[in-house]
mmCIF file of C-alpha atoms in Angstrom:
data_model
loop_
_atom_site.group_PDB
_atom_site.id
_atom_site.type_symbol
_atom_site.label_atom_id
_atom_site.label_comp_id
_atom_site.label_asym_id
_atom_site.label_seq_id
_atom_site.Cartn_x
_atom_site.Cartn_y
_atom_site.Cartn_z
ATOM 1 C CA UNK A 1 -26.798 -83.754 -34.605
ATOM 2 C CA UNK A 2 -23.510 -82.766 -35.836
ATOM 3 C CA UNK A 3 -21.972 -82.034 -32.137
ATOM 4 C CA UNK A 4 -22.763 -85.847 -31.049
ATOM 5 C CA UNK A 5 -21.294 -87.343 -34.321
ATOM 6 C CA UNK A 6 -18.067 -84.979 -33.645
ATOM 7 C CA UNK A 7 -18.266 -86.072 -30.213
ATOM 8 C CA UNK A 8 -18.216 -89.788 -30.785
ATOM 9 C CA UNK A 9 -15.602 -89.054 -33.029
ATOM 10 C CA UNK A 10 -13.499 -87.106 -30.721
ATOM 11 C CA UNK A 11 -14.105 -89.418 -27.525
ATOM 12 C CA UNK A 12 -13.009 -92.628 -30.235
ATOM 13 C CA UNK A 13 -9.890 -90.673 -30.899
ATOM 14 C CA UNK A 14 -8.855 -90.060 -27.240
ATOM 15 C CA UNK A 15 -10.319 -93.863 -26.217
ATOM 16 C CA UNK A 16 -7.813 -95.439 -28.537
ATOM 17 C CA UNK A 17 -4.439 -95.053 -27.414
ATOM 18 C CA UNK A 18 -5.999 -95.918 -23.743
ATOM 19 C CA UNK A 19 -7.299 -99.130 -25.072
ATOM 20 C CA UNK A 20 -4.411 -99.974 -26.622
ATOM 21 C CA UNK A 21 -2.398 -99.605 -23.118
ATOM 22 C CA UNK A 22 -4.576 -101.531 -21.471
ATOM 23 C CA UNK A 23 -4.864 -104.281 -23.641
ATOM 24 C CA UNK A 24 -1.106 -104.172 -23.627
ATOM 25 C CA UNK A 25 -1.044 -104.708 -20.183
ATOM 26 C CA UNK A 26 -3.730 -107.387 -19.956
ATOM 27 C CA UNK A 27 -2.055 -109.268 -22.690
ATOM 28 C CA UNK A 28 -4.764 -109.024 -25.168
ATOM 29 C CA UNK A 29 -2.765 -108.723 -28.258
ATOM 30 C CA UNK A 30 -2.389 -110.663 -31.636
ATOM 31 C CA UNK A 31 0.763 -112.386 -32.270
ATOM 32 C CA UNK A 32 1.447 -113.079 -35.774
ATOM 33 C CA UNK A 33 0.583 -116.799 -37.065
ATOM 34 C CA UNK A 34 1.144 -118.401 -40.510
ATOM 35 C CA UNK A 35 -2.301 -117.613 -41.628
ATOM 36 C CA UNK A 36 -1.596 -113.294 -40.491
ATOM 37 C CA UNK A 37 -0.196 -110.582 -42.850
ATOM 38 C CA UNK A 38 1.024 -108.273 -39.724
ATOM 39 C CA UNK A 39 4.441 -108.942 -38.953
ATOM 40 C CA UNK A 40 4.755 -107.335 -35.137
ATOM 41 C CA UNK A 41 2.325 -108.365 -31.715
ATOM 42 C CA UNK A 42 -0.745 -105.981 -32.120
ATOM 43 C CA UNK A 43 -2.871 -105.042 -29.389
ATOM 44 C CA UNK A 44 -6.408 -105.644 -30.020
ATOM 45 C CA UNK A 45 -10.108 -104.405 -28.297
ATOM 46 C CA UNK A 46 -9.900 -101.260 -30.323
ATOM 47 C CA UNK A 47 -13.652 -102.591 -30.478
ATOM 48 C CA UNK A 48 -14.106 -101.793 -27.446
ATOM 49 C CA UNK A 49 -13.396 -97.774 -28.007
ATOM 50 C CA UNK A 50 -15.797 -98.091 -30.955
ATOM 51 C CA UNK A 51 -18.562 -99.671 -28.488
ATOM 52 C CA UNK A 52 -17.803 -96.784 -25.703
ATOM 53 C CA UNK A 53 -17.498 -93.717 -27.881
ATOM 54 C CA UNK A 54 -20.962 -94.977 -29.618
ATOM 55 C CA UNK A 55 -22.868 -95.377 -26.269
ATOM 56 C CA UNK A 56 -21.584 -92.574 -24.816
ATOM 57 C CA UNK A 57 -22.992 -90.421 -28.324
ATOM 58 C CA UNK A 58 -25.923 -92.217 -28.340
ATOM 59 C CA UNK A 59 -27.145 -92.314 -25.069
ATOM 60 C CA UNK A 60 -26.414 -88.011 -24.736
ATOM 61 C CA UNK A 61 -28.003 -87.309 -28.205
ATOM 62 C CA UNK A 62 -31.372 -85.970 -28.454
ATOM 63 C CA UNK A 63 -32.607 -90.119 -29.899
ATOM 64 C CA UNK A 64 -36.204 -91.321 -29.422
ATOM 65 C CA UNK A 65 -34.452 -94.421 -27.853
ATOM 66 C CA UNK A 66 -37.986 -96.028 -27.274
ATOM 67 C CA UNK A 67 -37.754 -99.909 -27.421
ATOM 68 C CA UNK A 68 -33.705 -100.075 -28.187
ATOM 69 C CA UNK A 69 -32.659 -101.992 -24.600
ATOM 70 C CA UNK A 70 -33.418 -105.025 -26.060
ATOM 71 C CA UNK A 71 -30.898 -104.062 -29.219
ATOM 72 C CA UNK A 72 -28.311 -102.500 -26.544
ATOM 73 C CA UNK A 73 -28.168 -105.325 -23.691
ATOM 74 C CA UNK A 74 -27.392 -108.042 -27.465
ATOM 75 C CA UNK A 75 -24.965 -105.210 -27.778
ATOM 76 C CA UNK A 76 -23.402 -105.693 -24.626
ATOM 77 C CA UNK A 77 -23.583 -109.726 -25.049
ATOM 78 C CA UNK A 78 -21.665 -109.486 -28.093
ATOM 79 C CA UNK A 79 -18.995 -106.814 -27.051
ATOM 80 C CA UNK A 80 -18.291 -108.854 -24.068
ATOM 81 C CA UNK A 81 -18.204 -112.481 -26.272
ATOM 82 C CA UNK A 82 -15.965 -110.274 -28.027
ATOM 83 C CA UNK A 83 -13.504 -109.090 -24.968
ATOM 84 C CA UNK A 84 -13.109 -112.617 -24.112
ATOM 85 C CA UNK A 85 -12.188 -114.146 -27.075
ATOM 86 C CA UNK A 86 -9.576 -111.176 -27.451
ATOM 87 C CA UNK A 87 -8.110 -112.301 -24.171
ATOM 88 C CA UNK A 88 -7.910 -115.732 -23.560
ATOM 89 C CA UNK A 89 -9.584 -117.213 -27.572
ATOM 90 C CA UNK A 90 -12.883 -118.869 -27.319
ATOM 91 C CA UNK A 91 -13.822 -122.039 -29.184
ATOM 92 C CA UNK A 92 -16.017 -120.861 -32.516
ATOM 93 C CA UNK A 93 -19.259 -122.555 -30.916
ATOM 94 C CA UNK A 94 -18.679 -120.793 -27.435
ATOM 95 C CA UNK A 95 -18.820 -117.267 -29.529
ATOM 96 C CA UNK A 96 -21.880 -118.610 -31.586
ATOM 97 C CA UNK A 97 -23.909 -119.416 -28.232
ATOM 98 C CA UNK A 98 -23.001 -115.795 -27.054
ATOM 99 C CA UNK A 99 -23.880 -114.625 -30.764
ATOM 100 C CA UNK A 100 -27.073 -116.471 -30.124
ATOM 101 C CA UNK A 101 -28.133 -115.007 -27.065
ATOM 102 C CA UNK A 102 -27.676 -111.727 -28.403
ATOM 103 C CA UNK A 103 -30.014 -112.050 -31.193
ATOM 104 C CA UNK A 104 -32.462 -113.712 -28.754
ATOM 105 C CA UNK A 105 -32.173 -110.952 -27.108
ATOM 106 C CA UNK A 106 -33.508 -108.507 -29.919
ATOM 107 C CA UNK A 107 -36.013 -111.052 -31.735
ATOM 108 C CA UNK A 108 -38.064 -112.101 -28.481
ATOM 109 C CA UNK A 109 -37.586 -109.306 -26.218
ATOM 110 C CA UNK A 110 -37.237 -106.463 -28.909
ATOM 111 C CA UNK A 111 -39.591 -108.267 -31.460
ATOM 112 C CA UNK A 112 -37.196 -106.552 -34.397
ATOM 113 C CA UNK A 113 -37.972 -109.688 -36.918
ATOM 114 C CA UNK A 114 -38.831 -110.024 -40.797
ATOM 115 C CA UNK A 115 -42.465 -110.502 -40.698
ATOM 116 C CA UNK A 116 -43.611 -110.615 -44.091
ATOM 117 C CA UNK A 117 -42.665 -110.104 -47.181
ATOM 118 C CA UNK A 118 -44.208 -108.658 -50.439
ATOM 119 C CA UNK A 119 -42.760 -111.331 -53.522
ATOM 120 C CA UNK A 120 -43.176 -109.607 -57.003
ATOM 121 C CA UNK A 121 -45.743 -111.014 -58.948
ATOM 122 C CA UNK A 122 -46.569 -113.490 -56.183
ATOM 123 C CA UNK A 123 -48.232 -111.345 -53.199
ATOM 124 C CA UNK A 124 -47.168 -110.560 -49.358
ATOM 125 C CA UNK A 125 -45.136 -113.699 -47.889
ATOM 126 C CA UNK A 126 -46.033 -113.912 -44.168
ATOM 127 C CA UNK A 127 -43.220 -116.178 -42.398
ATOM 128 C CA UNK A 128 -45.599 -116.336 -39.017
ATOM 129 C CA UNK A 129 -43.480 -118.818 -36.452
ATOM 130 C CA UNK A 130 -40.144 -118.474 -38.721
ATOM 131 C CA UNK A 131 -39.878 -114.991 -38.224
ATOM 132 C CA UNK A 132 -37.926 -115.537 -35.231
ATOM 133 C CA UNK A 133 -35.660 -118.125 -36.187
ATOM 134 C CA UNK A 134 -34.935 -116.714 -39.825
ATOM 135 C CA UNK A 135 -34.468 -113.311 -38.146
ATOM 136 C CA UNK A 136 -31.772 -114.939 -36.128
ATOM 137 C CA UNK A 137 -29.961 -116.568 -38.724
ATOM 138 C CA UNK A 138 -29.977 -113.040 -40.546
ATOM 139 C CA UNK A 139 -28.537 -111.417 -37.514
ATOM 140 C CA UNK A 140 -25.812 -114.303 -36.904
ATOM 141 C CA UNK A 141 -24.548 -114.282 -40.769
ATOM 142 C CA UNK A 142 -24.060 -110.642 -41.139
ATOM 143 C CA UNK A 143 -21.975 -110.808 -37.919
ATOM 144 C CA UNK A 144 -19.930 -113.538 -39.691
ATOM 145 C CA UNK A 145 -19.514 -112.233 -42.704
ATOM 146 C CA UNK A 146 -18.380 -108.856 -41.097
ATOM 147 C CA UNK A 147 -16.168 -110.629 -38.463
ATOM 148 C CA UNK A 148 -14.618 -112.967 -41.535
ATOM 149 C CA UNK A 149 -13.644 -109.671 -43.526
ATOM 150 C CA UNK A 150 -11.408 -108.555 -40.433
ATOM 151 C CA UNK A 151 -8.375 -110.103 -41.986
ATOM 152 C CA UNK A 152 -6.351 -107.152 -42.972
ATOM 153 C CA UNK A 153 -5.592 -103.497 -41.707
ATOM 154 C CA UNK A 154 -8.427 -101.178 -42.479
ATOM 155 C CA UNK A 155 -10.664 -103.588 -44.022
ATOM 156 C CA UNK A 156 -13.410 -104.138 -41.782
ATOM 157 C CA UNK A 157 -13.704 -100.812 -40.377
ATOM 158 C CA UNK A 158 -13.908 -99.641 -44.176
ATOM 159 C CA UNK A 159 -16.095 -101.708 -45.039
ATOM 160 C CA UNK A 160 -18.387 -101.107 -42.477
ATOM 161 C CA UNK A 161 -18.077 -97.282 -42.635
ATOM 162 C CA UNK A 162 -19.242 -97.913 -46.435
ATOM 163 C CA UNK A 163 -22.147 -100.226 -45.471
ATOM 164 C CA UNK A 164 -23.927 -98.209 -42.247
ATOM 165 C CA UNK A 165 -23.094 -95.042 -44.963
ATOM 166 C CA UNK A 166 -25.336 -96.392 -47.017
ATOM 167 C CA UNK A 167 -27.731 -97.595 -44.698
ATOM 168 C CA UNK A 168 -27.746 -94.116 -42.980
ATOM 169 C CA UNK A 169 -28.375 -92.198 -46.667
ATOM 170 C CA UNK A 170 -31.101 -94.813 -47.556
ATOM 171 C CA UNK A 171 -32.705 -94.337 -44.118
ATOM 172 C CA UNK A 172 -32.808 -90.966 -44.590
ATOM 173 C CA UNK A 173 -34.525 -91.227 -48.204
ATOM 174 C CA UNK A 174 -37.204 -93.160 -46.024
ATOM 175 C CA UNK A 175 -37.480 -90.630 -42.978
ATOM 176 C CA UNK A 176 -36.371 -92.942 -40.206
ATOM 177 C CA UNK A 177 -35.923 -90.910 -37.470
ATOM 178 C CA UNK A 178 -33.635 -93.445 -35.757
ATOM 179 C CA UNK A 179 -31.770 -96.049 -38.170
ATOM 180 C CA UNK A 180 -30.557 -92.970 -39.795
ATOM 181 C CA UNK A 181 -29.041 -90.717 -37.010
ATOM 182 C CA UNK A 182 -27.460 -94.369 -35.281
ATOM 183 C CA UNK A 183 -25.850 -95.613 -38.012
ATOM 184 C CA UNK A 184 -23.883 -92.015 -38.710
ATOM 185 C CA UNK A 185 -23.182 -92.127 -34.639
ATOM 186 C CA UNK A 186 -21.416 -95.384 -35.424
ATOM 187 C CA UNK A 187 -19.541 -94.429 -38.737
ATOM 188 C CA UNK A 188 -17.995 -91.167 -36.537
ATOM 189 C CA UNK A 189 -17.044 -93.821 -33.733
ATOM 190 C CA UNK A 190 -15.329 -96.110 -36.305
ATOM 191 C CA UNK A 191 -13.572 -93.061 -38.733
ATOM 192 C CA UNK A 192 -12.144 -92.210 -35.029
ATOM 193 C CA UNK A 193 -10.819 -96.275 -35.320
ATOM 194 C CA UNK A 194 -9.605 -96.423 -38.638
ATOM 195 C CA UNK A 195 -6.945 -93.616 -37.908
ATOM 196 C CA UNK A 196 -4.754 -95.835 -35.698
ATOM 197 C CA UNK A 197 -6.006 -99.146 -37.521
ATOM 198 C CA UNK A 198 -5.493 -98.000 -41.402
ATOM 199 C CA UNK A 199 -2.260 -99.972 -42.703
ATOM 200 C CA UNK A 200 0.337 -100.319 -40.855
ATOM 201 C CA UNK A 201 -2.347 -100.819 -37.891
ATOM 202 C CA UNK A 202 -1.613 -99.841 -34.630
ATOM 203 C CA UNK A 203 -4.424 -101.521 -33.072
ATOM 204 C CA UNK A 204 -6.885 -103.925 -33.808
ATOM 205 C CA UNK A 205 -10.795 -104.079 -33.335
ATOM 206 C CA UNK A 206 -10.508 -107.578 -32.604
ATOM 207 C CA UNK A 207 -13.777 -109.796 -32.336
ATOM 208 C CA UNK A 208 -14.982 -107.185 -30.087
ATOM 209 C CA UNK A 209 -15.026 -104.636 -33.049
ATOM 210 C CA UNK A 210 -16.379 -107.317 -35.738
ATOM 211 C CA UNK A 211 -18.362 -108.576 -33.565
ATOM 212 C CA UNK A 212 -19.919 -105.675 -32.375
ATOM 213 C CA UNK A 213 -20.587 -103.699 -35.896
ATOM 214 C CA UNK A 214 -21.679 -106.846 -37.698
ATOM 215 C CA UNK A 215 -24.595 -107.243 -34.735
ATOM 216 C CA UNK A 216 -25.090 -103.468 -35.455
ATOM 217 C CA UNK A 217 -25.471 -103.406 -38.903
ATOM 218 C CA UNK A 218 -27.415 -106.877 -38.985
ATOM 219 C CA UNK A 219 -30.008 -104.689 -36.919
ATOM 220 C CA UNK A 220 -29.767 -101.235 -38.438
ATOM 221 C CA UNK A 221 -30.991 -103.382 -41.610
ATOM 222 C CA UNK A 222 -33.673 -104.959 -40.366
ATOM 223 C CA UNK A 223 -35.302 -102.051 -38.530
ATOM 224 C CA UNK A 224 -34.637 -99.741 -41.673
ATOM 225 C CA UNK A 225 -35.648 -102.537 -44.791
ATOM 226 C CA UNK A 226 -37.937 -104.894 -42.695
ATOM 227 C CA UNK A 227 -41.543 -105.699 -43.514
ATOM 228 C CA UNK A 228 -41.455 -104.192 -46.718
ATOM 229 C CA UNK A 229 -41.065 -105.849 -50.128
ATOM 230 C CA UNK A 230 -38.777 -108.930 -51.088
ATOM 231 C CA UNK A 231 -36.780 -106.108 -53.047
ATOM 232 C CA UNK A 232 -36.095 -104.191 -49.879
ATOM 233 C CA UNK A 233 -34.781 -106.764 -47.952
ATOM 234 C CA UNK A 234 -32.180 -107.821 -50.491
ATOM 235 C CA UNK A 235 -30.320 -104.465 -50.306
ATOM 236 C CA UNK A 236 -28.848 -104.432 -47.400
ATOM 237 C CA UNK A 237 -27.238 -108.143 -48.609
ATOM 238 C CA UNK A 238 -26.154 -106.031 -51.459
ATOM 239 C CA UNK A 239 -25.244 -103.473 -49.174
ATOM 240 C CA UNK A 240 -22.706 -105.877 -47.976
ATOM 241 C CA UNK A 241 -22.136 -107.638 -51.068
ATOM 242 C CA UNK A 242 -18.172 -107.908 -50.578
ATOM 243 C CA UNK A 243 -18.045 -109.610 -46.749
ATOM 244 C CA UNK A 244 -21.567 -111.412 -47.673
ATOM 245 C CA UNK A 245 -19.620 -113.251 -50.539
ATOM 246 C CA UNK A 246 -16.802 -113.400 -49.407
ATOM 247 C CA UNK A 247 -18.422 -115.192 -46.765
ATOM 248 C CA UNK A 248 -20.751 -117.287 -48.659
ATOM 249 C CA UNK A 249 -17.842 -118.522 -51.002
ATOM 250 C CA UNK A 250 -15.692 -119.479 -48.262
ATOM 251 C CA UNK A 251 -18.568 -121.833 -47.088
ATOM 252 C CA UNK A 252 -18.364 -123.138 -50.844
ATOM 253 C CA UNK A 253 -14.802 -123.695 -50.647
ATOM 254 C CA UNK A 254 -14.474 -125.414 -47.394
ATOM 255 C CA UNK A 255 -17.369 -127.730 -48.339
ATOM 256 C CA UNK A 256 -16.003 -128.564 -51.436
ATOM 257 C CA UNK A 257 -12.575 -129.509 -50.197
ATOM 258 C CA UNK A 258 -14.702 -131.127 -47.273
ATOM 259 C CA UNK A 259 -13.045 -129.201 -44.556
ATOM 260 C CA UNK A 260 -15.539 -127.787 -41.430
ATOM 261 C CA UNK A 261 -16.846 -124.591 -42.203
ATOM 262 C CA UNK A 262 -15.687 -123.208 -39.292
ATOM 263 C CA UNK A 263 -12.128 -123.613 -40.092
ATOM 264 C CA UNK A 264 -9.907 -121.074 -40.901
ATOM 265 C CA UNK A 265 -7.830 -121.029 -44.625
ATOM 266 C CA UNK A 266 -5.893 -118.366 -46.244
ATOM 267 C CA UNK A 267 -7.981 -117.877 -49.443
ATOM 268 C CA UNK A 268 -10.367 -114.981 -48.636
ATOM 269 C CA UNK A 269 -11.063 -112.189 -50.617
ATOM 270 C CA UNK A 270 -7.967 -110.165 -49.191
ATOM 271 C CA UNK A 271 -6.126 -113.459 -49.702
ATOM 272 C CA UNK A 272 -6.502 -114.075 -53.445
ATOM 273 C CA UNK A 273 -5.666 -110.173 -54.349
ATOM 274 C CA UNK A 274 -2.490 -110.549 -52.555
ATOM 275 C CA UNK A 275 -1.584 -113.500 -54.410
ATOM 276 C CA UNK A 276 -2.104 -111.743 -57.529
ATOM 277 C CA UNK A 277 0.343 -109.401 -56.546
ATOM 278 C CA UNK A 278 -1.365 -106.161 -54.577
ATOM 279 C CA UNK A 279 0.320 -104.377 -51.909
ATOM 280 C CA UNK A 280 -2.205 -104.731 -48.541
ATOM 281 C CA UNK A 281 -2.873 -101.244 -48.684
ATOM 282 C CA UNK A 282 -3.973 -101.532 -52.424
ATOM 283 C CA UNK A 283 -5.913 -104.937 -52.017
ATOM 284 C CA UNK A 284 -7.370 -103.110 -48.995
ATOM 285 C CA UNK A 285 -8.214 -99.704 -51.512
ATOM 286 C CA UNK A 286 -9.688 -101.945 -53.708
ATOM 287 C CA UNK A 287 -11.980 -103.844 -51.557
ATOM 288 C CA UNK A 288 -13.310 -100.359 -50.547
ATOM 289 C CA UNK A 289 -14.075 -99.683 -54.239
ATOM 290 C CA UNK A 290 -15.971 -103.258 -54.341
ATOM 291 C CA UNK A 291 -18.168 -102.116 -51.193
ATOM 292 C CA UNK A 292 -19.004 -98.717 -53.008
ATOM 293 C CA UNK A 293 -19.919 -100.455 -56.160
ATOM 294 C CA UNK A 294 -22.590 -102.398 -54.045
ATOM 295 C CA UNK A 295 -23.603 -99.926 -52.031
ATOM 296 C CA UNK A 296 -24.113 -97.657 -55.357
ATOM 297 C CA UNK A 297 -25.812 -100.887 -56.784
ATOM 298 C CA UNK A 298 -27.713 -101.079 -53.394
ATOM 299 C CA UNK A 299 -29.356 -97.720 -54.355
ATOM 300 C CA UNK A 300 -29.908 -98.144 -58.037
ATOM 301 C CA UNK A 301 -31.805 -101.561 -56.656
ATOM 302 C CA UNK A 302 -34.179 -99.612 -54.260
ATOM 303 C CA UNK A 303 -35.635 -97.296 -57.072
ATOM 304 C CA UNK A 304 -35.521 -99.933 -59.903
ATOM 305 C CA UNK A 305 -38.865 -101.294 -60.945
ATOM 306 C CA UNK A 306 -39.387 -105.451 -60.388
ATOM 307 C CA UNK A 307 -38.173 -106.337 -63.903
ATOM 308 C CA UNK A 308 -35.557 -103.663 -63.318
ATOM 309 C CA UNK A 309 -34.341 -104.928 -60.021
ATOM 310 C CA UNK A 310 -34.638 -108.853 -60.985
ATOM 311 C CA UNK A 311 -32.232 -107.925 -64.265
ATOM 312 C CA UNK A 312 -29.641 -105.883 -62.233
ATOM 313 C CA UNK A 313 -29.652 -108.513 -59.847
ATOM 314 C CA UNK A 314 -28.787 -110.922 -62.313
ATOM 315 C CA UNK A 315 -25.623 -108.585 -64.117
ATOM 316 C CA UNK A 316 -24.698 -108.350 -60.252
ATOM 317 C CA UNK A 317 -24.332 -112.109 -60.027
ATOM 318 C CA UNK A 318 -22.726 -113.087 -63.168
ATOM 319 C CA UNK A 319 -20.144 -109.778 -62.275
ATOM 320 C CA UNK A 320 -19.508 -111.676 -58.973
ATOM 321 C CA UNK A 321 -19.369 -114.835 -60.237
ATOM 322 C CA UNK A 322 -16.487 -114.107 -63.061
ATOM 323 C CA UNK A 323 -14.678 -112.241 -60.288
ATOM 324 C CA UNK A 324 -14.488 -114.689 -58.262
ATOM 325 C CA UNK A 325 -13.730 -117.193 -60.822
ATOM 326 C CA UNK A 326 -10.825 -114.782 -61.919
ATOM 327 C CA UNK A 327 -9.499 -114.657 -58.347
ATOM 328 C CA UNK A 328 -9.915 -118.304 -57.473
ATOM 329 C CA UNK A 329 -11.619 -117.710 -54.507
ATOM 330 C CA UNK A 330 -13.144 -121.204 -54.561
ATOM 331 C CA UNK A 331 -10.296 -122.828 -56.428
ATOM 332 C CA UNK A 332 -8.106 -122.108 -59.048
ATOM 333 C CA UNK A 333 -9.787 -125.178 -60.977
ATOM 334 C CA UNK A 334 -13.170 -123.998 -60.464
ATOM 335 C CA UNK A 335 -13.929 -121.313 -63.929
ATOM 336 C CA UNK A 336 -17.055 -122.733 -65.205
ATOM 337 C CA UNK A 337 -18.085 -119.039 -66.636
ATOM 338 C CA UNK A 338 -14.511 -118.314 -67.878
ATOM 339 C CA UNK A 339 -13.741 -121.595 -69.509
ATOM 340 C CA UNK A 340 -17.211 -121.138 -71.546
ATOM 341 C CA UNK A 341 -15.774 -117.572 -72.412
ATOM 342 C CA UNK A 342 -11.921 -119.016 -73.173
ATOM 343 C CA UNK A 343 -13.601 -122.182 -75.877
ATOM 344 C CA UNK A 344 -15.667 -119.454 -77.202
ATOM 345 C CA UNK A 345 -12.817 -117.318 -78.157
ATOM 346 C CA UNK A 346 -10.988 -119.782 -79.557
ATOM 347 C CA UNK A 347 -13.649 -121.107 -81.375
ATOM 348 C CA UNK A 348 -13.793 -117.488 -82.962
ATOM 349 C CA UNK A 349 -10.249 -117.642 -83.999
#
């Protein structure tokens, strides 16, 4: 195995400077805009290396590869929604249709859906006619959530190299025979990336990167966790706890300000530690450290007992909550948990 993760690493590594000509000369670079920290026009579709350097790994390695053309032609749908949108911009519900296809693509062709689950102290959960449509809204919000993180240098190639890490190490606790060896094809092909993209970035994956890896990961997680226990299927959200929030309280945000959720504001994650005063290499450092935490936590999770699993869930979310409370990354009014904590103190005093 190690030859095909070296070469998708070395074929990345050669791919990128010729992507970055090309989209250079096709005019698919990002200009800096109010809402950008990069200061210069950056070429994007280093996705696109990431995509080719993968395929060309996978496709030579010794893979049982029965039943994955359903998973690589949503592959292709995305990649090219993503070279598109790098060129010319789509409209956010032209990329969702081509988002949509793809995971049609994998649910009813490649029947890779959630089944059933097994709820503790309840029983197995069989979702019979939803599988399909709640499998496709899992596949859709993980690429979201991975394709909202892209907002600095580094992060969501990091971010993802942490979460398919984790999904390769737990797929290999379960003997997958393909999750496994896939997702460490991918984390060579985007370690290649994040040598020209760490800050200051020469490139950029673009949608076609986000894009692209958050469809990936979306169904690395399902194949490896699915049909299994209610417990199992929450760790690869925990997995991905820092773009999944981040995510989820952007939704939060722009509903409560009663903005469109599809609009685009400058109070992410990456945002809020900026405005607190970290450098973009340090916000982006300590992001990383977030991801490992849940991915650590992710682990911990899978072994825990019920009770053990339903308290560490709960520490998780009241650790979230306060940091995001701390951060404002809902508002810098909203502190329900810390203003409890402040009166409290006081009162002690």
């Amino acid at each position: 195995m190690y030859i095909w993760i070296i070469l998708a690493f070395g074929l990345g590594v050669l791919l990128i400077p010729i992507v970055r000509r090309f989209a250079n000369a096709i005019g698919a670079v990002d200009a800096p805009r109010e809402r950008h920290n990069h200061k210069r026009i950056t070429p994007t579709l280093g996705g696109l290396a990431i995509f080719i350097s993968f395929s060309v790994a996978f496709f030579l390695a010794p893979i049982d590869r029965t039943g994955f053309i359903p998973v690589y032609i949503g592959a292709l749908i995305v990649v090219a929604t993503g070279v598109v949108d790098d060129i010319i911009e789509l409209s956010p519900k032209i990329k969702l249709i081509g988002q949509i296809v793809a995971a049609l693509c994998v649910t009813v062709w490649g029947h890779v859906t959630i089944e059933f689950i097994n709820v503790p102290f309840y029983g197995q959960l069989d979702f019979g006619l939803l599988s399909i449509p709640l499998s496709i809204i899992w596949i859709i919000a993980i690429i979201n959530a991975v394709n909202l993180i892209d907002g600095l240098d580094g992060l969501a190639g990091g971010v993802s190299i942490i979460a398919l890490t984790t999904i390769a190490g737990m797929a290999l606790l379960l003997k997958d025979a393909f999750v496994a060896p896939v997702a460490i094809l991918l984390v060579a092909s985007v370690f290649a990336f994040l040598i020209f993209n760490f800050p200051p970035a020469s490139i950029f994956m673009g949608d076609t990167g986000s894009l692209f890896l958050g469809y990936m990961i979306a169904i690395l997680s399902l194949m490896g966790f699915k049909n299994v226990t209610f417990i199992s299927l929450l760790v690869p959200l925990i997995i991905l706890g820092v773009p999944v929030s981040d995510t989820f309280f952007a939704i939060v945000r722009r509903l409560k300000k009663k903005m469109p959720i599809s609009s685009a504001d400058r109070s992410h994650i990456h945002h809020r530690l900026m405005a607190l005063g970290f450098t973009e290499r340090q916000t982006v450092l300590l992001i990383y450290s977030m991801a490992l935490l849940f991915s650590l936590t992710a682990f911990v999770f899978s072994v825990s007992t019920a009770w053990g699993s339903i308290i560490l869930l709960l520490l998780m979310i009241i650790c979230v909550e306060v940091i995001v409370e701390f951060i404002g990354l809902v508002g810098e009014d909203y502190r329900p948990i810390l203003n409890v904590l402040q009166k409290i103190h006081r009162k002690r005093k």
